[in-house]
Short mmCIF file of C-alpha atoms in Angstrom, two decimals:
data_model
loop_
_atom_site.label_atom_id
_atom_site.label_comp_id
_atom_site.label_asym_id
_atom_site.label_seq_id
_atom_site.Cartn_x
_atom_site.Cartn_y
_atom_site.Cartn_z
CA GLU R 40 -28.12 -42.21 -2.09
CA THR R 41 -28.19 -39.76 0.79
CA VAL R 42 -24.42 -40.10 1.19
CA CYS R 43 -23.88 -39.51 -2.54
CA PHE R 44 -26.15 -36.50 -2.48
CA GLN R 45 -24.27 -35.03 0.48
CA SER R 46 -20.90 -35.70 -1.20
CA ASP R 47 -22.06 -34.04 -4.42
CA SER R 48 -23.41 -31.07 -2.47
CA LEU R 49 -20.13 -30.71 -0.59
CA PHE R 50 -18.16 -30.91 -3.85
CA PHE R 51 -20.27 -28.22 -5.52
CA PHE R 52 -20.06 -26.04 -2.41
CA VAL R 53 -16.25 -26.27 -2.35
CA PHE R 54 -16.11 -25.67 -6.11
CA ALA R 55 -18.39 -22.61 -5.80
CA CYS R 56 -16.19 -21.21 -3.02
CA PHE R 57 -13.10 -21.70 -5.19
CA VAL R 58 -14.70 -19.94 -8.16
CA HIS R 59 -15.85 -17.12 -5.88
CA VAL R 60 -12.37 -16.59 -4.44
CA PHE R 61 -10.82 -16.83 -7.91
CA CYS R 62 -13.17 -14.20 -9.32
CA ILE R 63 -12.68 -11.83 -6.41
CA TYR R 64 -8.94 -12.12 -5.84
CA VAL R 65 -7.26 -13.31 -9.03
CA LEU R 66 -9.39 -11.46 -11.56
CA ARG R 67 -9.36 -8.18 -9.62
CA SER R 68 -5.59 -8.42 -9.17
CA PHE R 69 -5.30 -9.19 -12.88
CA LEU R 70 -7.37 -6.12 -13.79
CA PHE R 71 -5.25 -4.06 -11.38
CA LEU R 72 -2.00 -5.05 -13.13
CA GLN R 73 -3.55 -4.85 -16.60
CA ALA R 74 -4.52 -1.21 -16.05
CA VAL R 75 -1.01 -0.36 -14.87
CA PHE R 76 0.63 -2.21 -17.76
CA ALA R 77 -1.65 -0.58 -20.33
CA ALA R 78 -0.91 2.92 -19.04
CA PHE R 79 2.70 2.78 -17.86
CA GLY R 80 4.08 -0.25 -19.66
CA LEU R 81 6.54 -2.82 -18.39
CA ARG R 82 8.33 -0.32 -16.14
CA GLY R 83 5.13 0.50 -14.26
CA TYR R 84 4.31 -3.19 -14.00
CA LEU R 85 7.76 -3.95 -12.58
CA LEU R 86 7.41 -1.18 -10.01
CA VAL R 87 4.14 -2.65 -8.74
CA CYS R 88 5.80 -6.07 -8.50
CA LEU R 89 8.74 -4.51 -6.65
CA TYR R 90 6.36 -2.87 -4.18
CA PHE R 91 4.61 -6.15 -3.38
CA ILE R 92 7.91 -8.03 -3.06
CA LEU R 93 9.47 -5.45 -0.71
CA GLY R 94 6.24 -4.88 1.19
CA SER R 95 5.83 -8.60 1.82
CA ALA R 96 9.49 -8.99 2.74
CA VAL R 97 9.47 -6.35 5.49
CA THR R 98 6.46 -7.98 7.16
CA LYS R 99 8.70 -11.03 7.77
CA ILE R 100 11.22 -9.05 9.83
CA LYS R 101 11.27 -10.60 13.32
CA LEU R 102 7.89 -12.17 12.55
CA GLU R 103 8.02 -14.64 15.44
CA GLN R 104 8.72 -11.83 17.91
CA LYS R 105 5.84 -9.75 16.54
CA GLU R 106 3.50 -12.74 16.69
CA ARG R 107 4.41 -13.28 20.34
CA GLU R 108 3.78 -9.61 21.09
CA GLY R 109 0.52 -9.59 19.11
CA THR R 110 1.71 -6.90 16.69
CA ALA R 111 2.18 -9.04 13.56
CA GLU R 112 0.08 -8.41 10.48
CA ALA R 113 -2.87 -10.74 9.96
CA ASN R 114 -2.14 -13.89 7.92
CA SER R 115 1.61 -13.32 8.43
CA GLY R 116 1.47 -10.36 6.07
CA ARG R 117 -0.23 -12.15 3.17
CA ARG R 118 -2.43 -9.67 1.33
CA ASN R 119 -6.15 -10.07 0.69
CA VAL R 120 -8.21 -8.28 -1.94
CA GLY R 121 -8.92 -5.32 0.33
CA SER R 122 -5.26 -4.75 1.15
CA VAL R 123 -4.25 -5.03 -2.52
CA TRP R 124 -6.75 -2.36 -3.55
CA GLY R 125 -6.09 -0.31 -0.43
CA SER R 126 -2.44 -0.26 -1.43
CA GLY R 127 -2.94 0.34 -5.13
CA SER R 128 -6.20 2.23 -5.69
CA ALA R 129 -4.48 5.59 -6.24
CA GLY R 130 -1.94 4.03 -8.59
CA VAL R 131 -4.68 2.38 -10.63
CA LEU R 132 -6.61 5.65 -10.76
CA CYS R 133 -3.49 7.41 -12.08
CA ALA R 134 -3.17 4.66 -14.70
CA VAL R 135 -6.80 4.94 -15.79
CA LEU R 136 -6.57 8.74 -15.98
CA ALA R 137 -3.36 8.45 -18.03
CA LEU R 138 -5.17 6.21 -20.50
CA ALA R 139 -8.11 8.62 -20.69
CA TYR R 140 -5.99 11.79 -20.82
CA PRO R 141 -2.62 10.89 -22.39
CA GLN R 142 -1.55 14.54 -22.42
CA TYR R 143 -1.17 14.28 -18.62
CA ASP R 144 0.72 11.00 -18.74
CA SER R 145 3.99 12.37 -17.32
CA ILE R 146 2.52 14.07 -14.26
CA LEU R 147 0.27 11.09 -13.56
CA ARG R 148 3.34 8.85 -13.55
CA LEU R 149 4.65 11.05 -10.75
CA GLY R 150 1.47 10.47 -8.75
CA PHE R 151 1.62 6.76 -9.52
CA VAL R 152 5.15 6.38 -8.18
CA ALA R 153 4.47 8.58 -5.15
CA SER R 154 1.46 6.49 -4.13
CA PHE R 155 3.54 3.31 -3.98
CA CYS R 156 6.44 5.15 -2.32
CA SER R 157 4.03 6.19 0.40
CA LYS R 158 2.58 2.75 1.02
CA LEU R 159 5.97 1.06 1.03
CA SER R 160 7.26 3.72 3.41
CA ASP R 161 4.29 3.19 5.72
CA THR R 162 4.63 -0.60 5.70
CA THR R 163 8.38 -0.45 6.29
CA ALA R 164 8.09 2.12 9.08
CA SER R 165 5.42 0.06 10.80
CA GLU R 166 7.20 -3.30 10.52
CA VAL R 167 10.66 -2.01 11.44
CA GLY R 168 9.21 0.02 14.29
CA LYS R 169 7.40 -3.02 15.70
CA ALA R 170 10.57 -5.10 15.37
CA TYR R 171 13.29 -2.67 16.47
CA GLY R 172 11.60 0.43 17.90
CA LYS R 173 13.11 1.14 21.32
CA THR R 174 10.83 4.06 22.12
CA THR R 175 7.40 4.47 20.53
CA TYR R 176 5.41 7.70 20.68
CA ASN R 177 1.89 8.74 19.84
CA SER R 178 2.06 10.75 16.61
CA LEU R 179 -0.12 13.54 18.05
CA PRO R 180 0.56 15.94 20.95
CA PRO R 181 1.47 15.46 23.75
CA PHE R 182 3.47 12.66 22.03
CA ASN R 183 3.17 10.35 25.02
CA LEU R 184 4.86 6.96 25.14
CA VAL R 185 2.75 4.06 23.86
CA PRO R 186 3.38 0.32 23.35
CA ARG R 187 4.82 -0.87 20.05
CA GLY R 188 2.10 -1.70 17.54
CA THR R 189 -0.32 0.98 18.78
CA GLU R 190 -2.36 2.56 15.95
CA GLY R 191 -0.77 5.85 14.93
CA ALA R 192 2.40 5.24 16.94
CA VAL R 193 5.80 6.21 15.51
CA SER R 194 9.40 5.40 16.38
CA LEU R 195 12.71 6.84 15.26
CA GLU R 196 13.86 3.49 13.88
CA GLY R 197 10.66 2.96 11.93
CA THR R 198 10.51 6.51 10.61
CA LEU R 199 14.09 6.41 9.29
CA ALA R 200 13.50 3.02 7.68
CA GLY R 201 10.30 4.29 6.06
CA VAL R 202 12.01 7.36 4.61
CA ALA R 203 14.83 5.16 3.29
CA ALA R 204 12.31 2.81 1.67
CA SER R 205 10.54 5.67 -0.10
CA PHE R 206 13.83 7.03 -1.47
CA LEU R 207 14.83 3.52 -2.57
CA PHE R 208 11.58 2.95 -4.44
CA ALA R 209 11.65 6.42 -6.02
CA GLY R 210 15.29 5.89 -6.99
CA VAL R 211 14.47 2.61 -8.73
CA ALA R 212 11.61 4.34 -10.55
CA ALA R 213 14.04 7.04 -11.70
CA LEU R 214 16.60 4.45 -12.85
CA LEU R 215 13.91 2.63 -14.82
CA GLY R 216 13.06 5.89 -16.58
CA GLU R 217 9.56 6.16 -15.14
CA LEU R 218 10.20 9.74 -13.95
CA ASN R 219 12.20 11.13 -16.88
CA THR R 220 9.55 13.67 -17.90
CA ALA R 221 7.56 13.90 -14.68
CA THR R 222 8.56 17.53 -14.04
CA SER R 223 9.12 20.44 -16.40
CA SER R 224 12.83 20.34 -15.56
CA SER R 225 12.91 16.71 -16.77
CA SER R 226 15.13 15.81 -13.82
CA PRO R 227 14.37 12.25 -12.66
CA LEU R 228 16.28 12.84 -9.42
CA LEU R 229 14.15 15.89 -8.62
CA ALA R 230 11.03 13.89 -9.44
CA ALA R 231 12.22 11.09 -7.15
CA ALA R 232 12.75 13.60 -4.33
CA VAL R 233 9.21 14.91 -4.91
CA CYS R 234 7.83 11.38 -4.60
CA ALA R 235 9.74 10.74 -1.37
CA PHE R 236 8.59 14.04 0.12
CA ALA R 237 4.97 13.38 -0.86
CA ALA R 238 5.27 9.94 0.73
CA PHE R 239 6.52 11.47 3.98
CA VAL R 240 3.63 13.95 4.06
CA ALA R 241 1.10 11.19 3.43
CA THR R 242 2.51 8.74 5.97
CA THR R 243 2.64 11.47 8.60
CA PHE R 244 -1.02 12.22 7.93
CA GLU R 245 -1.84 8.49 8.06
CA SER R 246 -0.21 8.14 11.47
CA ALA R 247 -2.15 11.13 12.80
CA LEU R 248 -5.41 9.80 11.34
CA GLY R 249 -4.82 6.37 12.85
CA SER R 250 -4.02 7.86 16.25
CA LEU R 251 -6.98 10.23 16.23
CA MET R 252 -9.81 8.15 14.78
CA GLN R 253 -8.97 4.56 13.98
CA GLY R 254 -10.46 2.07 16.42
CA ARG R 255 -12.53 4.75 18.17
CA LYS R 256 -16.24 4.46 18.80
CA GLY R 257 -18.24 5.68 15.81
CA TRP R 258 -15.27 5.21 13.46
CA GLU R 259 -15.39 1.43 13.14
CA TRP R 260 -15.84 1.80 9.37
CA LEU R 261 -12.39 3.42 9.13
CA THR R 262 -10.49 0.20 8.49
CA ASN R 263 -6.80 -0.15 7.65
CA ASP R 264 -7.66 -0.58 3.98
CA ILE R 265 -9.64 2.68 3.89
CA VAL R 266 -6.89 4.55 5.75
CA ASN R 267 -4.35 3.14 3.30
CA ALA R 268 -6.44 4.30 0.33
CA ILE R 269 -6.68 7.80 1.80
CA GLN R 270 -2.96 7.88 2.48
CA ILE R 271 -1.83 6.90 -1.01
CA ALA R 272 -4.35 9.30 -2.57
CA ILE R 273 -2.80 12.14 -0.55
CA ALA R 274 0.69 11.10 -1.66
CA ALA R 275 -0.35 11.10 -5.32
CA ILE R 276 -2.11 14.48 -5.03
CA VAL R 277 0.81 16.13 -3.20
CA ALA R 278 3.31 14.81 -5.78
CA ILE R 279 1.18 15.95 -8.72
CA LEU R 280 0.67 19.43 -7.24
CA LEU R 281 4.40 19.79 -6.57
CA GLY R 282 5.27 18.41 -9.99
CA LEU R 283 3.10 21.03 -11.67
CA GLN R 284 5.13 23.74 -9.93
CA LEU R 285 8.58 22.36 -10.87
#
């Protein structure tokens, strides 16, 4: 009887853990995508999927080398709930605001695209830099040399790859028609350029923030997920402010 009781207890414990993980990860991810789909339709949904596909793919670049050097992402780049929301919180906020205030739908689409441009750019720059960066610098003066994988470090190879990734994502968004009315000029190419520029501003700020504060005493609460959320919010805000002027 004791053995049966222990087996039943173990079963219910495992089942409870499964339900807990399902509720936290699957349902939150579902709500994330539902909000985007409701606001920006299939095109917005496809862009989020594209971001996660490309973002996961770049983490695999020279993964074995990065694991040996201790610079690989945790869980081989697989995303947990915190990283999903850290990557998409600004995009979801733009979606929710677009549903609440449909008259601002076009400009909020610009912020939505810029936020994912920024995060993809950051992920690509980091992963390419850790894999191929020959010389890595601190992003703040005096720009001293630091090891690859250092928080806030930048490299030429990573920076160029990140900029290319942001233009690629913004270009796909333009081709899908997500940016057709994002600016008063109704130029999707101009809107794509705005997104890429906003992404560059935000990733530059993120590198400086990581170098200055992340991992320092008294700033332990400033995790990667929080820094990511700040970064993509800046990208969205910069894109929206520029879009209002164009």
